Amino acid sequence: MKKIIAVDGPAGAGKSTVSKIVAARLGYTYIDTGAMYRAVALKVLLSGKTVEDVTQNIDIKLDESGKVFLDGHEVTKEIRTPEVSRGASDVAKFGVVRKRLTELQREMATQGKVIMDGRDIGTQVLPNADLKIFLTASVEERARRRFEELKEKNFAADFEQIKKEISLRDKQDSEREIAPLAQAEDAILLDSTDLNIEQVVEKILQLAAC
Ligand code: DC
């Protein structure tokens, strides 16, 4: 069984949903690196301090159940707002932030049996991962999934607006200078546009077993 699994891909491709399920099935730890960039963004927004100042003195913890703690306070829900999504993509351009979070992420993976998702896991954070997946889906499909998710939670949702925001984040994440969103040379491309969650999970489990 592959001990370290890296899952990268654009916003809304289903990385966290499938990674969580794969982790549960294999008895692995799931590490959501996007939540860490979101926590940095939240702290910048709340404190009004510079990205550099915030990064120097920040405590981010992820627990086994998926809860996120920023400086000892739970922020699991607060980091999911559209404002924080945009902020996370903005702070992710800073070298100081990437360096600090990459160190933390590598530390978290040292015990093995982990599945880590993000944008640069296969290329930068864990280049020696045993299995690398690049999970993608069309912009239309990713926007449709996000739209359905918001509707289910009874949140107001505008499909065209969601599509615009997803496209903007794709562009920002893949065009930034440091550690942009990219498929590692040895990553396996998985297009989930026409697959359901269970089909993607099955595919990853098969790949993890060989
Ligand atoms: O996966 P997510 O949508 O929660 O990530 C939020 C933002 O964080 C994303 O737009 C880009 C950034 N990010 C990153 O640059 N590198 C990672 N490994 C994970 C996320």
PDB file of N, CA and C and ligand atoms in Angstrom, residues 7-12 15-16 30 32-38 79-80 84-93 98 101 105 116-121 125 146 169-170 172-173 176 178-181, ligand 1:
ATOM      1  N   VAL A   7      -2.626  14.656  -3.452  1.00  0.00           N
ATOM      2  CA  VAL A   7      -3.733  14.949  -4.372  1.00  0.00           C
ATOM      3  C   VAL A   7      -3.745  16.452  -4.653  1.00  0.00           C
ATOM      4  N   ASP A   8      -3.496  16.812  -5.889  1.00  0.00           N
ATOM      5  CA  ASP A   8      -3.524  18.226  -6.269  1.00  0.00           C
ATOM      6  C   ASP A   8      -4.598  18.455  -7.311  1.00  0.00           C
ATOM      7  N   GLY A   9      -4.925  19.734  -7.501  1.00  0.00           N
ATOM      8  CA  GLY A   9      -5.908  20.057  -8.534  1.00  0.00           C
ATOM      9  C   GLY A   9      -6.557  21.397  -8.238  1.00  0.00           C
ATOM     10  N   PRO A  10      -7.351  21.905  -9.184  1.00  0.00           N
ATOM     11  CA  PRO A  10      -7.971  23.215  -9.027  1.00  0.00           C
ATOM     12  C   PRO A  10      -9.113  23.212  -8.014  1.00  0.00           C
ATOM     13  N   ALA A  11      -9.575  24.412  -7.668  1.00  0.00           N
ATOM     14  CA  ALA A  11     -10.662  24.582  -6.700  1.00  0.00           C
ATOM     15  C   ALA A  11     -11.918  23.857  -7.162  1.00  0.00           C
ATOM     16  N   GLY A  12     -12.543  23.135  -6.249  1.00  0.00           N
ATOM     17  CA  GLY A  12     -13.840  22.529  -6.550  1.00  0.00           C
ATOM     18  C   GLY A  12     -13.787  21.226  -7.336  1.00  0.00           C
ATOM     19  N   LYS A  15     -11.290  17.361  -4.413  1.00  0.00           N
ATOM     20  CA  LYS A  15     -10.109  16.812  -3.725  1.00  0.00           C
ATOM     21  C   LYS A  15     -10.384  16.466  -2.271  1.00  0.00           C
ATOM     22  N   SER A  16     -10.962  17.417  -1.526  1.00  0.00           N
ATOM     23  CA  SER A  16     -11.123  17.163  -0.090  1.00  0.00           C
ATOM     24  C   SER A  16     -12.183  16.095   0.165  1.00  0.00           C
ATOM     25  N   TYR A  30      -5.890  12.466   6.963  1.00  0.00           N
ATOM     26  CA  TYR A  30      -6.136  13.399   5.862  1.00  0.00           C
ATOM     27  C   TYR A  30      -5.626  14.782   6.247  1.00  0.00           C
ATOM     28  N   ASP A  32      -5.582  18.661   4.975  1.00  0.00           N
ATOM     29  CA  ASP A  32      -6.165  19.639   4.061  1.00  0.00           C
ATOM     30  C   ASP A  32      -5.284  20.894   4.074  1.00  0.00           C
ATOM     31  N   THR A  33      -4.364  21.008   3.111  1.00  0.00           N
ATOM     32  CA  THR A  33      -3.432  22.147   3.150  1.00  0.00           C
ATOM     33  C   THR A  33      -4.123  23.459   2.780  1.00  0.00           C
ATOM     34  N   GLY A  34      -5.217  23.379   1.995  1.00  0.00           N
ATOM     35  CA  GLY A  34      -5.966  24.593   1.660  1.00  0.00           C
ATOM     36  C   GLY A  34      -6.486  25.258   2.931  1.00  0.00           C
ATOM     37  N   ALA A  35      -6.872  24.440   3.924  1.00  0.00           N
ATOM     38  CA  ALA A  35      -7.384  24.987   5.191  1.00  0.00           C
ATOM     39  C   ALA A  35      -6.300  25.823   5.881  1.00  0.00           C
ATOM     40  N   MET A  36      -5.043  25.449   5.676  1.00  0.00           N
ATOM     41  CA  MET A  36      -3.945  26.179   6.313  1.00  0.00           C
ATOM     42  C   MET A  36      -3.761  27.555   5.658  1.00  0.00           C
ATOM     43  N   TYR A  37      -3.856  27.599   4.303  1.00  0.00           N
ATOM     44  CA  TYR A  37      -3.783  28.900   3.616  1.00  0.00           C
ATOM     45  C   TYR A  37      -4.994  29.751   3.996  1.00  0.00           C
ATOM     46  N   ARG A  38      -6.133  29.104   4.161  1.00  0.00           N
ATOM     47  CA  ARG A  38      -7.333  29.825   4.571  1.00  0.00           C
ATOM     48  C   ARG A  38      -7.171  30.422   5.975  1.00  0.00           C
ATOM     49  N   ILE A  79     -13.403  29.801   8.000  1.00  0.00           N
ATOM     50  CA  ILE A  79     -12.463  29.814   6.865  1.00  0.00           C
ATOM     51  C   ILE A  79     -13.119  29.429   5.541  1.00  0.00           C
ATOM     52  N   ARG A  80     -14.435  29.160   5.551  1.00  0.00           N
ATOM     53  CA  ARG A  80     -15.097  28.703   4.315  1.00  0.00           C
ATOM     54  C   ARG A  80     -15.871  29.797   3.585  1.00  0.00           C
ATOM     55  N   VAL A  84     -12.756  34.632   2.506  1.00  0.00           N
ATOM     56  CA  VAL A  84     -11.542  33.909   2.911  1.00  0.00           C
ATOM     57  C   VAL A  84     -10.999  33.081   1.740  1.00  0.00           C
ATOM     58  N   SER A  85     -11.875  32.551   0.884  1.00  0.00           N
ATOM     59  CA  SER A  85     -11.406  31.809  -0.301  1.00  0.00           C
ATOM     60  C   SER A  85     -10.526  32.713  -1.162  1.00  0.00           C
ATOM     61  N   ARG A  86     -11.015  33.926  -1.396  1.00  0.00           N
ATOM     62  CA  ARG A  86     -10.230  34.877  -2.205  1.00  0.00           C
ATOM     63  C   ARG A  86      -8.945  35.235  -1.488  1.00  0.00           C
ATOM     64  N   GLY A  87      -9.061  35.473  -0.179  1.00  0.00           N
ATOM     65  CA  GLY A  87      -7.886  35.848   0.625  1.00  0.00           C
ATOM     66  C   GLY A  87      -6.835  34.757   0.626  1.00  0.00           C
ATOM     67  N   ALA A  88      -7.284  33.497   0.663  1.00  0.00           N
ATOM     68  CA  ALA A  88      -6.334  32.372   0.708  1.00  0.00           C
ATOM     69  C   ALA A  88      -5.532  32.327  -0.586  1.00  0.00           C
ATOM     70  N   SER A  89      -6.211  32.535  -1.697  1.00  0.00           N
ATOM     71  CA  SER A  89      -5.534  32.528  -2.986  1.00  0.00           C
ATOM     72  C   SER A  89      -4.549  33.708  -3.061  1.00  0.00           C
ATOM     73  N   ASP A  90      -4.890  34.821  -2.401  1.00  0.00           N
ATOM     74  CA  ASP A  90      -3.987  35.992  -2.384  1.00  0.00           C
ATOM     75  C   ASP A  90      -2.754  35.741  -1.519  1.00  0.00           C
ATOM     76  N   VAL A  91      -2.961  35.243  -0.291  1.00  0.00           N
ATOM     77  CA  VAL A  91      -1.791  35.055   0.597  1.00  0.00           C
ATOM     78  C   VAL A  91      -0.885  33.928   0.088  1.00  0.00           C
ATOM     79  N   ALA A  92      -1.470  33.024  -0.721  1.00  0.00           N
ATOM     80  CA  ALA A  92      -0.707  31.877  -1.224  1.00  0.00           C
ATOM     81  C   ALA A  92       0.380  32.285  -2.212  1.00  0.00           C
ATOM     82  N   LYS A  93       0.353  33.553  -2.631  1.00  0.00           N
ATOM     83  CA  LYS A  93       1.393  34.029  -3.562  1.00  0.00           C
ATOM     84  C   LYS A  93       2.682  34.381  -2.823  1.00  0.00           C
ATOM     85  N   ARG A  98       4.303  30.405   1.920  1.00  0.00           N
ATOM     86  CA  ARG A  98       4.503  29.056   1.338  1.00  0.00           C
ATOM     87  C   ARG A  98       5.612  28.308   2.073  1.00  0.00           C
ATOM     88  N   LEU A 101       4.277  27.224   5.613  1.00  0.00           N
ATOM     89  CA  LEU A 101       3.260  26.167   5.552  1.00  0.00           C
ATOM     90  C   LEU A 101       3.847  24.875   4.983  1.00  0.00           C
ATOM     91  N   GLN A 105       3.657  21.291   6.741  1.00  0.00           N
ATOM     92  CA  GLN A 105       3.029  20.164   6.020  1.00  0.00           C
ATOM     93  C   GLN A 105       3.976  18.972   5.947  1.00  0.00           C
ATOM     94  N   MET A 116      -2.586  13.901   1.505  1.00  0.00           N
ATOM     95  CA  MET A 116      -2.538  15.355   1.639  1.00  0.00           C
ATOM     96  C   MET A 116      -3.037  15.983   0.348  1.00  0.00           C
ATOM     97  N   ASP A 117      -3.953  16.958   0.468  1.00  0.00           N
ATOM     98  CA  ASP A 117      -4.416  17.595  -0.763  1.00  0.00           C
ATOM     99  C   ASP A 117      -4.094  19.080  -0.796  1.00  0.00           C
ATOM    100  N   GLY A 118      -3.944  19.609  -2.028  1.00  0.00           N
ATOM    101  CA  GLY A 118      -3.604  21.025  -2.187  1.00  0.00           C
ATOM    102  C   GLY A 118      -3.362  21.374  -3.635  1.00  0.00           C
ATOM    103  N   ARG A 119      -2.354  22.237  -3.870  1.00  0.00           N
ATOM    104  CA  ARG A 119      -2.041  22.673  -5.231  1.00  0.00           C
ATOM    105  C   ARG A 119      -0.617  22.293  -5.636  1.00  0.00           C
ATOM    106  N   ASP A 120       0.258  22.159  -4.633  1.00  0.00           N
ATOM    107  CA  ASP A 120       1.694  21.972  -4.904  1.00  0.00           C
ATOM    108  C   ASP A 120       2.255  20.792  -4.118  1.00  0.00           C
ATOM    109  N   ILE A 121       1.408  19.858  -3.735  1.00  0.00           N
ATOM    110  CA  ILE A 121       1.877  18.757  -2.875  1.00  0.00           C
ATOM    111  C   ILE A 121       2.815  17.838  -3.660  1.00  0.00           C
ATOM    112  N   VAL A 125       5.792  20.079  -2.009  1.00  0.00           N
ATOM    113  CA  VAL A 125       5.752  19.713  -0.582  1.00  0.00           C
ATOM    114  C   VAL A 125       6.256  18.288  -0.378  1.00  0.00           C
ATOM    115  N   ARG A 146     -20.464  23.245  -6.780  1.00  0.00           N
ATOM    116  CA  ARG A 146     -20.461  24.243  -5.709  1.00  0.00           C
ATOM    117  C   ARG A 146     -21.849  24.863  -5.552  1.00  0.00           C
ATOM    118  N   ARG A 169      -9.872  32.067  -9.401  1.00  0.00           N
ATOM    119  CA  ARG A 169      -8.943  31.355  -8.498  1.00  0.00           C
ATOM    120  C   ARG A 169      -8.033  30.409  -9.285  1.00  0.00           C
ATOM    121  N   ASP A 170      -8.589  29.745 -10.300  1.00  0.00           N
ATOM    122  CA  ASP A 170      -7.772  28.872 -11.170  1.00  0.00           C
ATOM    123  C   ASP A 170      -6.613  29.672 -11.751  1.00  0.00           C
ATOM    124  N   GLN A 172      -5.358  32.633 -10.786  1.00  0.00           N
ATOM    125  CA  GLN A 172      -4.399  33.104  -9.774  1.00  0.00           C
ATOM    126  C   GLN A 172      -3.500  31.978  -9.291  1.00  0.00           C
ATOM    127  N   ASP A 173      -4.118  30.820  -9.029  1.00  0.00           N
ATOM    128  CA  ASP A 173      -3.355  29.703  -8.453  1.00  0.00           C
ATOM    129  C   ASP A 173      -2.377  29.108  -9.463  1.00  0.00           C
ATOM    130  N   ARG A 176       0.664  32.059 -10.478  1.00  0.00           N
ATOM    131  CA  ARG A 176       1.571  32.704  -9.518  1.00  0.00           C
ATOM    132  C   ARG A 176       3.000  32.199  -9.737  1.00  0.00           C
ATOM    133  N   ILE A 178       5.514  31.513  -7.425  1.00  0.00           N
ATOM    134  CA  ILE A 178       6.066  30.474  -6.553  1.00  0.00           C
ATOM    135  C   ILE A 178       5.089  29.307  -6.420  1.00  0.00           C
ATOM    136  N   ALA A 179       5.588  28.117  -6.642  1.00  0.00           N
ATOM    137  CA  ALA A 179       4.814  26.885  -6.474  1.00  0.00           C
ATOM    138  C   ALA A 179       3.394  26.976  -7.028  1.00  0.00           C
ATOM    139  N   PRO A 180       3.242  27.296  -8.296  1.00  0.00           N
ATOM    140  CA  PRO A 180       1.883  27.382  -8.854  1.00  0.00           C
ATOM    141  C   PRO A 180       1.199  26.023  -8.911  1.00  0.00           C
ATOM    142  N   LEU A 181      -0.124  26.084  -9.054  1.00  0.00           N
ATOM    143  CA  LEU A 181      -0.887  24.844  -9.251  1.00  0.00           C
ATOM    144  C   LEU A 181      -0.384  24.190 -10.531  1.00  0.00           C
TER     145      LEU A 181
HETATM  146  O1   DC B   1      -8.164  23.963  -1.516  1.00  0.00           O
HETATM  147  P1   DC B   1      -8.740  25.295  -1.057  1.00  0.00           P
HETATM  148  O2   DC B   1      -9.760  25.867  -1.996  1.00  0.00           O
HETATM  149  O3   DC B   1      -9.244  25.254   0.341  1.00  0.00           O
HETATM  150  O4   DC B   1      -7.475  26.303  -1.068  1.00  0.00           O
HETATM  151  C1   DC B   1      -7.597  27.675  -0.818  1.00  0.00           C
HETATM  152  C2   DC B   1      -6.490  28.456  -1.529  1.00  0.00           C
HETATM  153  O5   DC B   1      -5.220  28.134  -0.939  1.00  0.00           O
HETATM  154  C3   DC B   1      -6.320  28.149  -3.011  1.00  0.00           C
HETATM  155  O6   DC B   1      -7.015  29.065  -3.818  1.00  0.00           O
HETATM  156  C4   DC B   1      -4.833  28.242  -3.253  1.00  0.00           C
HETATM  157  C5   DC B   1      -4.200  28.059  -1.910  1.00  0.00           C
HETATM  158  N1   DC B   1      -3.476  26.790  -1.765  1.00  0.00           N
HETATM  159  C6   DC B   1      -2.183  26.737  -2.223  1.00  0.00           C
HETATM  160  O7   DC B   1      -1.686  27.697  -2.800  1.00  0.00           O
HETATM  161  N2   DC B   1      -1.433  25.614  -2.023  1.00  0.00           N
HETATM  162  C7   DC B   1      -1.965  24.540  -1.415  1.00  0.00           C
HETATM  163  N3   DC B   1      -1.195  23.465  -1.231  1.00  0.00           N
HETATM  164  C8   DC B   1      -3.309  24.559  -0.967  1.00  0.00           C
HETATM  165  C9   DC B   1      -4.045  25.698  -1.181  1.00  0.00           C
END
